[in-house]
């Protein structure tokens, strides 16, 4: 099972790579990766398991965060209307989105970021995405609100983007040239 030890933390270059699309139909290995990531998210939301294994309660996880630079992520989150989105997705794509943006009023965090980074993270308010789920079915979903934010946060991981890149006026601490490297 995936635990926090398997989760790559910021500063690891894999989080800055553009992940590779996976071959379709999904291989058993890629299916298993999606299942494992979904299981981690569910475990992280189970108080007993989370306590036992020291899991940070999560709602989404992208493959690069467990060292796999592939376009795979898993989500287990409930939207404002109480609809549960519990799925693994391969090769997700945004096919359309609103111009309008919105953001979580308390900003965002990340399972790969062990520090608080305050600031609003603007995201598209509504978007339509397509992809393939962990059973190999084509999916096309119109998303809005909280769940749209979760999807965009995970999608960003597949493109090497961290939530704080989108906070106005923040520098990425790992982008600063190392001392002595005067450009
Ligand atoms: C980084 C962390 C704070 C753990 C964040 N959880 C979260 O925002 N809230 C949460 C957790 C629950 F278990 C149940 C619940 F209803 C709400 C999260 O999982 N992520 C996922 C992540 O880091 N993916 O790479 C960050 C969120 C920021 C906005 C969307 C996802
Ligand atoms: Zn994250």
PDB file of C-alpha atoms and ligand atoms in Angstrom:
ATOM      1  CA  UNK A   1       0.000   0.000   0.000  1.00  0.00           C
ATOM      2  CA  UNK A   2       1.121   3.579  -0.621  1.00  0.00           C
ATOM      3  CA  UNK A   3       2.164   5.493   2.500  1.00  0.00           C
ATOM      4  CA  UNK A   4       3.577   8.990   3.052  1.00  0.00           C
ATOM      5  CA  UNK A   5       7.104   7.571   2.566  1.00  0.00           C
ATOM      6  CA  UNK A   6       6.200   6.900  -1.076  1.00  0.00           C
ATOM      7  CA  UNK A   7       5.120  10.490  -1.678  1.00  0.00           C
ATOM      8  CA  UNK A   8       7.746  12.631  -3.390  1.00  0.00           C
ATOM      9  CA  UNK A   9       8.225  16.084  -1.809  1.00  0.00           C
ATOM     10  CA  UNK A  10       8.848  19.439  -3.467  1.00  0.00           C
ATOM     11  CA  UNK A  11      12.397  19.946  -4.736  1.00  0.00           C
ATOM     12  CA  UNK A  12      12.360  16.540  -6.442  1.00  0.00           C
ATOM     13  CA  UNK A  13      12.656  17.273 -10.182  1.00  0.00           C
ATOM     14  CA  UNK A  14       9.988  14.709 -11.072  1.00  0.00           C
ATOM     15  CA  UNK A  15       7.388  17.200  -9.795  1.00  0.00           C
ATOM     16  CA  UNK A  16       8.590  19.646 -12.458  1.00  0.00           C
ATOM     17  CA  UNK A  17       8.455  17.239 -15.415  1.00  0.00           C
ATOM     18  CA  UNK A  18       5.664  16.978 -17.970  1.00  0.00           C
ATOM     19  CA  UNK A  19       4.369  13.440 -17.453  1.00  0.00           C
ATOM     20  CA  UNK A  20       4.062  11.001 -20.379  1.00  0.00           C
ATOM     21  CA  UNK A  21       0.674   9.912 -21.715  1.00  0.00           C
ATOM     22  CA  UNK A  22      -0.041   6.218 -21.040  1.00  0.00           C
ATOM     23  CA  UNK A  23      -0.652   3.652 -23.777  1.00  0.00           C
ATOM     24  CA  UNK A  24      -4.245   2.606 -24.360  1.00  0.00           C
ATOM     25  CA  UNK A  25      -5.770   0.213 -23.654  1.00  0.00           C
ATOM     26  CA  UNK A  26      -4.435   0.554 -20.104  1.00  0.00           C
ATOM     27  CA  UNK A  27      -1.801  -2.021 -19.170  1.00  0.00           C
ATOM     28  CA  UNK A  28      -2.367  -4.041 -15.998  1.00  0.00           C
ATOM     29  CA  UNK A  29       0.514  -2.112 -14.452  1.00  0.00           C
ATOM     30  CA  UNK A  30      -1.065   1.297 -15.132  1.00  0.00           C
ATOM     31  CA  UNK A  31      -4.449  -0.004 -13.919  1.00  0.00           C
ATOM     32  CA  UNK A  32      -2.776  -1.162 -10.705  1.00  0.00           C
ATOM     33  CA  UNK A  33      -1.135   2.241 -10.249  1.00  0.00           C
ATOM     34  CA  UNK A  34      -4.555   3.920 -10.455  1.00  0.00           C
ATOM     35  CA  UNK A  35      -6.028   1.395  -8.008  1.00  0.00           C
ATOM     36  CA  UNK A  36      -3.133   1.892  -5.579  1.00  0.00           C
ATOM     37  CA  UNK A  37      -3.454   5.694  -5.709  1.00  0.00           C
ATOM     38  CA  UNK A  38      -7.228   5.528  -5.198  1.00  0.00           C
ATOM     39  CA  UNK A  39      -6.710   3.179  -2.240  1.00  0.00           C
ATOM     40  CA  UNK A  40      -4.214   5.636  -0.689  1.00  0.00           C
ATOM     41  CA  UNK A  41      -6.692   8.515  -0.912  1.00  0.00           C
ATOM     42  CA  UNK A  42      -9.480   6.412   0.588  1.00  0.00           C
ATOM     43  CA  UNK A  43      -7.158   5.150   3.356  1.00  0.00           C
ATOM     44  CA  UNK A  44      -6.061   8.722   4.076  1.00  0.00           C
ATOM     45  CA  UNK A  45      -9.683   9.654   4.739  1.00  0.00           C
ATOM     46  CA  UNK A  46     -10.277   6.694   7.073  1.00  0.00           C
ATOM     47  CA  UNK A  47      -9.464   8.008  10.580  1.00  0.00           C
ATOM     48  CA  UNK A  48      -8.265   4.621  11.848  1.00  0.00           C
ATOM     49  CA  UNK A  49      -6.053   3.741   8.855  1.00  0.00           C
ATOM     50  CA  UNK A  50      -4.804   7.339   8.534  1.00  0.00           C
ATOM     51  CA  UNK A  51      -3.889   7.330  12.235  1.00  0.00           C
ATOM     52  CA  UNK A  52      -2.281   3.888  12.085  1.00  0.00           C
ATOM     53  CA  UNK A  53      -0.069   4.688   9.078  1.00  0.00           C
ATOM     54  CA  UNK A  54       0.352   8.447   9.634  1.00  0.00           C
ATOM     55  CA  UNK A  55      -1.410   9.385   6.400  1.00  0.00           C
ATOM     56  CA  UNK A  56      -2.246  13.047   5.648  1.00  0.00           C
ATOM     57  CA  UNK A  57      -5.946  13.160   4.725  1.00  0.00           C
ATOM     58  CA  UNK A  58      -6.008  13.706   0.964  1.00  0.00           C
ATOM     59  CA  UNK A  59      -8.562  14.126  -1.795  1.00  0.00           C
ATOM     60  CA  UNK A  60      -6.359  13.601  -4.834  1.00  0.00           C
ATOM     61  CA  UNK A  61      -3.007  12.166  -5.881  1.00  0.00           C
ATOM     62  CA  UNK A  62      -1.115  12.321  -9.185  1.00  0.00           C
ATOM     63  CA  UNK A  63       1.323   9.630 -10.371  1.00  0.00           C
ATOM     64  CA  UNK A  64       4.397  11.942 -10.392  1.00  0.00           C
ATOM     65  CA  UNK A  65       3.844  12.326  -6.635  1.00  0.00           C
ATOM     66  CA  UNK A  66       4.680   8.645  -6.206  1.00  0.00           C
ATOM     67  CA  UNK A  67       7.632   8.859  -8.582  1.00  0.00           C
ATOM     68  CA  UNK A  68       5.775   7.755 -11.729  1.00  0.00           C
ATOM     69  CA  UNK A  69       5.982  10.359 -14.515  1.00  0.00           C
ATOM     70  CA  UNK A  70       2.798   9.204 -16.273  1.00  0.00           C
ATOM     71  CA  UNK A  71      -0.486  11.005 -16.953  1.00  0.00           C
ATOM     72  CA  UNK A  72      -2.465   9.207 -14.245  1.00  0.00           C
ATOM     73  CA  UNK A  73      -4.229  10.579 -11.173  1.00  0.00           C
ATOM     74  CA  UNK A  74      -6.826   9.477  -8.625  1.00  0.00           C
ATOM     75  CA  UNK A  75      -9.520  11.500  -6.860  1.00  0.00           C
ATOM     76  CA  UNK A  76     -11.802  10.617  -3.952  1.00  0.00           C
ATOM     77  CA  UNK A  77     -13.733  13.750  -3.084  1.00  0.00           C
ATOM     78  CA  UNK A  78     -17.300  14.862  -2.444  1.00  0.00           C
ATOM     79  CA  UNK A  79     -18.611  17.997  -4.137  1.00  0.00           C
ATOM     80  CA  UNK A  80     -20.861  20.704  -2.643  1.00  0.00           C
ATOM     81  CA  UNK A  81     -23.963  18.680  -3.518  1.00  0.00           C
ATOM     82  CA  UNK A  82     -22.667  15.569  -1.787  1.00  0.00           C
ATOM     83  CA  UNK A  83     -21.792  13.760  -5.020  1.00  0.00           C
ATOM     84  CA  UNK A  84     -18.786  11.497  -4.520  1.00  0.00           C
ATOM     85  CA  UNK A  85     -16.145  11.481  -7.254  1.00  0.00           C
ATOM     86  CA  UNK A  86     -14.049   8.375  -6.668  1.00  0.00           C
ATOM     87  CA  UNK A  87     -11.973   7.422  -9.648  1.00  0.00           C
ATOM     88  CA  UNK A  88      -8.636   6.930 -11.304  1.00  0.00           C
ATOM     89  CA  UNK A  89      -8.123   8.742 -14.626  1.00  0.00           C
ATOM     90  CA  UNK A  90      -5.601   8.169 -17.408  1.00  0.00           C
ATOM     91  CA  UNK A  91      -4.602  10.775 -20.028  1.00  0.00           C
ATOM     92  CA  UNK A  92      -7.013  13.436 -18.701  1.00  0.00           C
ATOM     93  CA  UNK A  93      -7.553  16.379 -21.054  1.00  0.00           C
ATOM     94  CA  UNK A  94      -9.344  19.695 -20.650  1.00  0.00           C
ATOM     95  CA  UNK A  95     -11.547  19.988 -23.743  1.00  0.00           C
ATOM     96  CA  UNK A  96     -13.178  23.284 -22.723  1.00  0.00           C
ATOM     97  CA  UNK A  97     -13.312  25.647 -19.779  1.00  0.00           C
ATOM     98  CA  UNK A  98     -14.943  28.852 -18.579  1.00  0.00           C
ATOM     99  CA  UNK A  99     -13.155  32.159 -18.757  1.00  0.00           C
ATOM    100  CA  UNK A 100     -14.426  32.731 -15.253  1.00  0.00           C
ATOM    101  CA  UNK A 101     -12.120  31.621 -12.443  1.00  0.00           C
ATOM    102  CA  UNK A 102     -12.637  30.976  -8.761  1.00  0.00           C
ATOM    103  CA  UNK A 103     -10.516  29.799  -5.873  1.00  0.00           C
ATOM    104  CA  UNK A 104     -10.657  28.128  -2.466  1.00  0.00           C
ATOM    105  CA  UNK A 105     -10.958  30.964   0.060  1.00  0.00           C
ATOM    106  CA  UNK A 106      -8.299  29.386   2.308  1.00  0.00           C
ATOM    107  CA  UNK A 107      -5.876  28.769  -0.540  1.00  0.00           C
ATOM    108  CA  UNK A 108      -4.467  25.318  -1.278  1.00  0.00           C
ATOM    109  CA  UNK A 109      -1.944  22.841   0.080  1.00  0.00           C
ATOM    110  CA  UNK A 110      -0.328  19.769  -1.440  1.00  0.00           C
ATOM    111  CA  UNK A 111       0.603  16.291  -0.263  1.00  0.00           C
ATOM    112  CA  UNK A 112       4.054  16.970  -1.718  1.00  0.00           C
ATOM    113  CA  UNK A 113       4.479  20.284   0.117  1.00  0.00           C
ATOM    114  CA  UNK A 114       5.279  20.105   3.830  1.00  0.00           C
ATOM    115  CA  UNK A 115       4.711  23.775   4.564  1.00  0.00           C
ATOM    116  CA  UNK A 116       1.901  26.301   4.470  1.00  0.00           C
ATOM    117  CA  UNK A 117       1.950  28.543   1.409  1.00  0.00           C
ATOM    118  CA  UNK A 118      -0.713  31.213   1.906  1.00  0.00           C
ATOM    119  CA  UNK A 119      -2.401  32.867  -1.051  1.00  0.00           C
ATOM    120  CA  UNK A 120      -5.320  32.404  -3.403  1.00  0.00           C
ATOM    121  CA  UNK A 121      -4.902  29.940  -6.277  1.00  0.00           C
ATOM    122  CA  UNK A 122      -7.075  31.003  -9.235  1.00  0.00           C
ATOM    123  CA  UNK A 123      -8.609  28.052 -11.114  1.00  0.00           C
ATOM    124  CA  UNK A 124     -11.133  27.767 -13.965  1.00  0.00           C
ATOM    125  CA  UNK A 125     -14.657  27.894 -12.458  1.00  0.00           C
ATOM    126  CA  UNK A 126     -16.015  25.263 -14.858  1.00  0.00           C
ATOM    127  CA  UNK A 127     -14.344  22.793 -17.182  1.00  0.00           C
ATOM    128  CA  UNK A 128     -15.049  19.751 -19.308  1.00  0.00           C
ATOM    129  CA  UNK A 129     -12.489  16.984 -19.187  1.00  0.00           C
ATOM    130  CA  UNK A 130     -12.131  13.675 -21.002  1.00  0.00           C
ATOM    131  CA  UNK A 131      -9.986  10.684 -20.129  1.00  0.00           C
ATOM    132  CA  UNK A 132     -10.040   6.946 -19.463  1.00  0.00           C
ATOM    133  CA  UNK A 133     -11.013   5.588 -16.038  1.00  0.00           C
ATOM    134  CA  UNK A 134      -9.326   2.751 -14.120  1.00  0.00           C
ATOM    135  CA  UNK A 135     -11.659   0.218 -15.777  1.00  0.00           C
ATOM    136  CA  UNK A 136     -10.707   1.457 -19.237  1.00  0.00           C
ATOM    137  CA  UNK A 137     -13.974   3.322 -19.923  1.00  0.00           C
ATOM    138  CA  UNK A 138     -13.897   6.663 -21.750  1.00  0.00           C
ATOM    139  CA  UNK A 139     -15.067   9.442 -19.436  1.00  0.00           C
ATOM    140  CA  UNK A 140     -16.237  12.967 -20.267  1.00  0.00           C
ATOM    141  CA  UNK A 141     -17.186  15.160 -17.309  1.00  0.00           C
ATOM    142  CA  UNK A 142     -18.402  18.711 -16.854  1.00  0.00           C
ATOM    143  CA  UNK A 143     -17.044  19.919 -13.518  1.00  0.00           C
ATOM    144  CA  UNK A 144     -17.552  23.000 -11.410  1.00  0.00           C
ATOM    145  CA  UNK A 145     -16.939  24.187  -7.843  1.00  0.00           C
ATOM    146  CA  UNK A 146     -14.722  22.262  -5.448  1.00  0.00           C
ATOM    147  CA  UNK A 147     -14.353  19.154  -7.611  1.00  0.00           C
ATOM    148  CA  UNK A 148     -13.252  21.284 -10.593  1.00  0.00           C
ATOM    149  CA  UNK A 149     -10.510  22.706  -8.358  1.00  0.00           C
ATOM    150  CA  UNK A 150      -9.351  19.265  -7.240  1.00  0.00           C
ATOM    151  CA  UNK A 151      -9.178  18.060 -10.860  1.00  0.00           C
ATOM    152  CA  UNK A 152      -7.188  21.139 -11.917  1.00  0.00           C
ATOM    153  CA  UNK A 153      -4.770  20.742  -8.999  1.00  0.00           C
ATOM    154  CA  UNK A 154      -4.086  17.131 -10.058  1.00  0.00           C
ATOM    155  CA  UNK A 155      -3.956  17.976 -13.762  1.00  0.00           C
ATOM    156  CA  UNK A 156      -1.317  20.601 -12.977  1.00  0.00           C
ATOM    157  CA  UNK A 157       0.874  17.921 -11.371  1.00  0.00           C
ATOM    158  CA  UNK A 158       0.932  16.099 -14.739  1.00  0.00           C
ATOM    159  CA  UNK A 159       2.373  19.268 -16.298  1.00  0.00           C
ATOM    160  CA  UNK A 160       4.940  19.947 -13.566  1.00  0.00           C
ATOM    161  CA  UNK A 161       2.932  22.837 -12.111  1.00  0.00           C
ATOM    162  CA  UNK A 162       2.672  23.344  -8.328  1.00  0.00           C
ATOM    163  CA  UNK A 163      -0.279  25.201  -6.790  1.00  0.00           C
ATOM    164  CA  UNK A 164       1.958  28.012  -5.556  1.00  0.00           C
ATOM    165  CA  UNK A 165       3.078  28.756  -9.153  1.00  0.00           C
ATOM    166  CA  UNK A 166      -0.402  30.195  -9.585  1.00  0.00           C
ATOM    167  CA  UNK A 167      -0.331  32.427  -6.492  1.00  0.00           C
ATOM    168  CA  UNK A 168       0.215  35.982  -7.667  1.00  0.00           C
ATOM    169  CA  UNK A 169       3.630  37.406  -6.838  1.00  0.00           C
ATOM    170  CA  UNK A 170       5.193  34.274  -5.296  1.00  0.00           C
ATOM    171  CA  UNK A 171       8.626  32.981  -6.226  1.00  0.00           C
ATOM    172  CA  UNK A 172       9.258  29.237  -6.404  1.00  0.00           C
ATOM    173  CA  UNK A 173      11.919  28.716  -3.690  1.00  0.00           C
ATOM    174  CA  UNK A 174      13.495  25.957  -5.745  1.00  0.00           C
ATOM    175  CA  UNK A 175      13.873  28.171  -8.814  1.00  0.00           C
ATOM    176  CA  UNK A 176      16.288  30.599  -7.102  1.00  0.00           C
ATOM    177  CA  UNK A 177      19.822  30.129  -8.442  1.00  0.00           C
ATOM    178  CA  UNK A 178      22.081  28.490  -5.877  1.00  0.00           C
ATOM    179  CA  UNK A 179      24.331  31.005  -4.059  1.00  0.00           C
ATOM    180  CA  UNK A 180      27.548  31.639  -5.988  1.00  0.00           C
ATOM    181  CA  UNK A 181      25.901  31.121  -9.380  1.00  0.00           C
ATOM    182  CA  UNK A 182      25.799  34.799 -10.301  1.00  0.00           C
ATOM    183  CA  UNK A 183      24.164  34.882 -13.734  1.00  0.00           C
TER     184      UNK A 183
HETATM  185  C1  LIG B   1      -2.851  18.759   0.728  1.00  0.00           C
HETATM  186  C2  LIG B   1      -4.122  18.404   1.493  1.00  0.00           C
HETATM  187  C3  LIG B   1      -4.388  19.446   2.524  1.00  0.00           C
HETATM  188  C4  LIG B   1      -3.922  17.044   2.150  1.00  0.00           C
HETATM  189  C5  LIG B   1      -5.303  18.388   0.524  1.00  0.00           C
HETATM  190  N1  LIG B   1      -6.510  18.034   1.230  1.00  0.00           N
HETATM  191  C6  LIG B   1      -7.512  18.957   1.227  1.00  0.00           C
HETATM  192  O1  LIG B   1      -7.400  20.019   0.602  1.00  0.00           O
HETATM  193  N2  LIG B   1      -8.641  18.785   1.955  1.00  0.00           N
HETATM  194  C7  LIG B   1      -9.323  17.662   2.273  1.00  0.00           C
HETATM  195  C8  LIG B   1      -8.738  16.439   2.641  1.00  0.00           C
HETATM  196  C9  LIG B   1      -9.567  15.382   2.934  1.00  0.00           C
HETATM  197  F1  LIG B   1      -9.103  14.223   3.289  1.00  0.00           F
HETATM  198  C10 LIG B   1     -10.938  15.509   2.882  1.00  0.00           C
HETATM  199  C11 LIG B   1     -11.455  16.732   2.505  1.00  0.00           C
HETATM  200  F2  LIG B   1     -12.782  16.831   2.426  1.00  0.00           F
HETATM  201  C12 LIG B   1     -10.667  17.793   2.209  1.00  0.00           C
HETATM  202  C13 LIG B   1      -5.117  17.423  -0.642  1.00  0.00           C
HETATM  203  O2  LIG B   1      -5.335  16.227  -0.469  1.00  0.00           O
HETATM  204  N3  LIG B   1      -4.721  17.925  -1.860  1.00  0.00           N
HETATM  205  C14 LIG B   1      -4.457  16.951  -2.904  1.00  0.00           C
HETATM  206  C15 LIG B   1      -3.038  17.026  -3.419  1.00  0.00           C
HETATM  207  O3  LIG B   1      -2.107  17.516  -2.808  1.00  0.00           O
HETATM  208  N4  LIG B   1      -2.904  16.489  -4.625  1.00  0.00           N
HETATM  209  O4  LIG B   1      -1.718  16.508  -5.266  1.00  0.00           O
HETATM  210  C16 LIG B   1      -4.587  19.348  -2.191  1.00  0.00           C
HETATM  211  C17 LIG B   1      -5.952  19.978  -2.502  1.00  0.00           C
HETATM  212  C18 LIG B   1      -5.778  21.470  -2.785  1.00  0.00           C
HETATM  213  C19 LIG B   1      -6.905  21.824  -3.696  1.00  0.00           C
HETATM  214  C20 LIG B   1      -7.410  20.569  -4.293  1.00  0.00           C
HETATM  215  C21 LIG B   1      -6.655  19.426  -3.723  1.00  0.00           C
HETATM  216 ZN1  LIG B   2      -0.746  18.343  -4.922  1.00  0.00          ZN
END
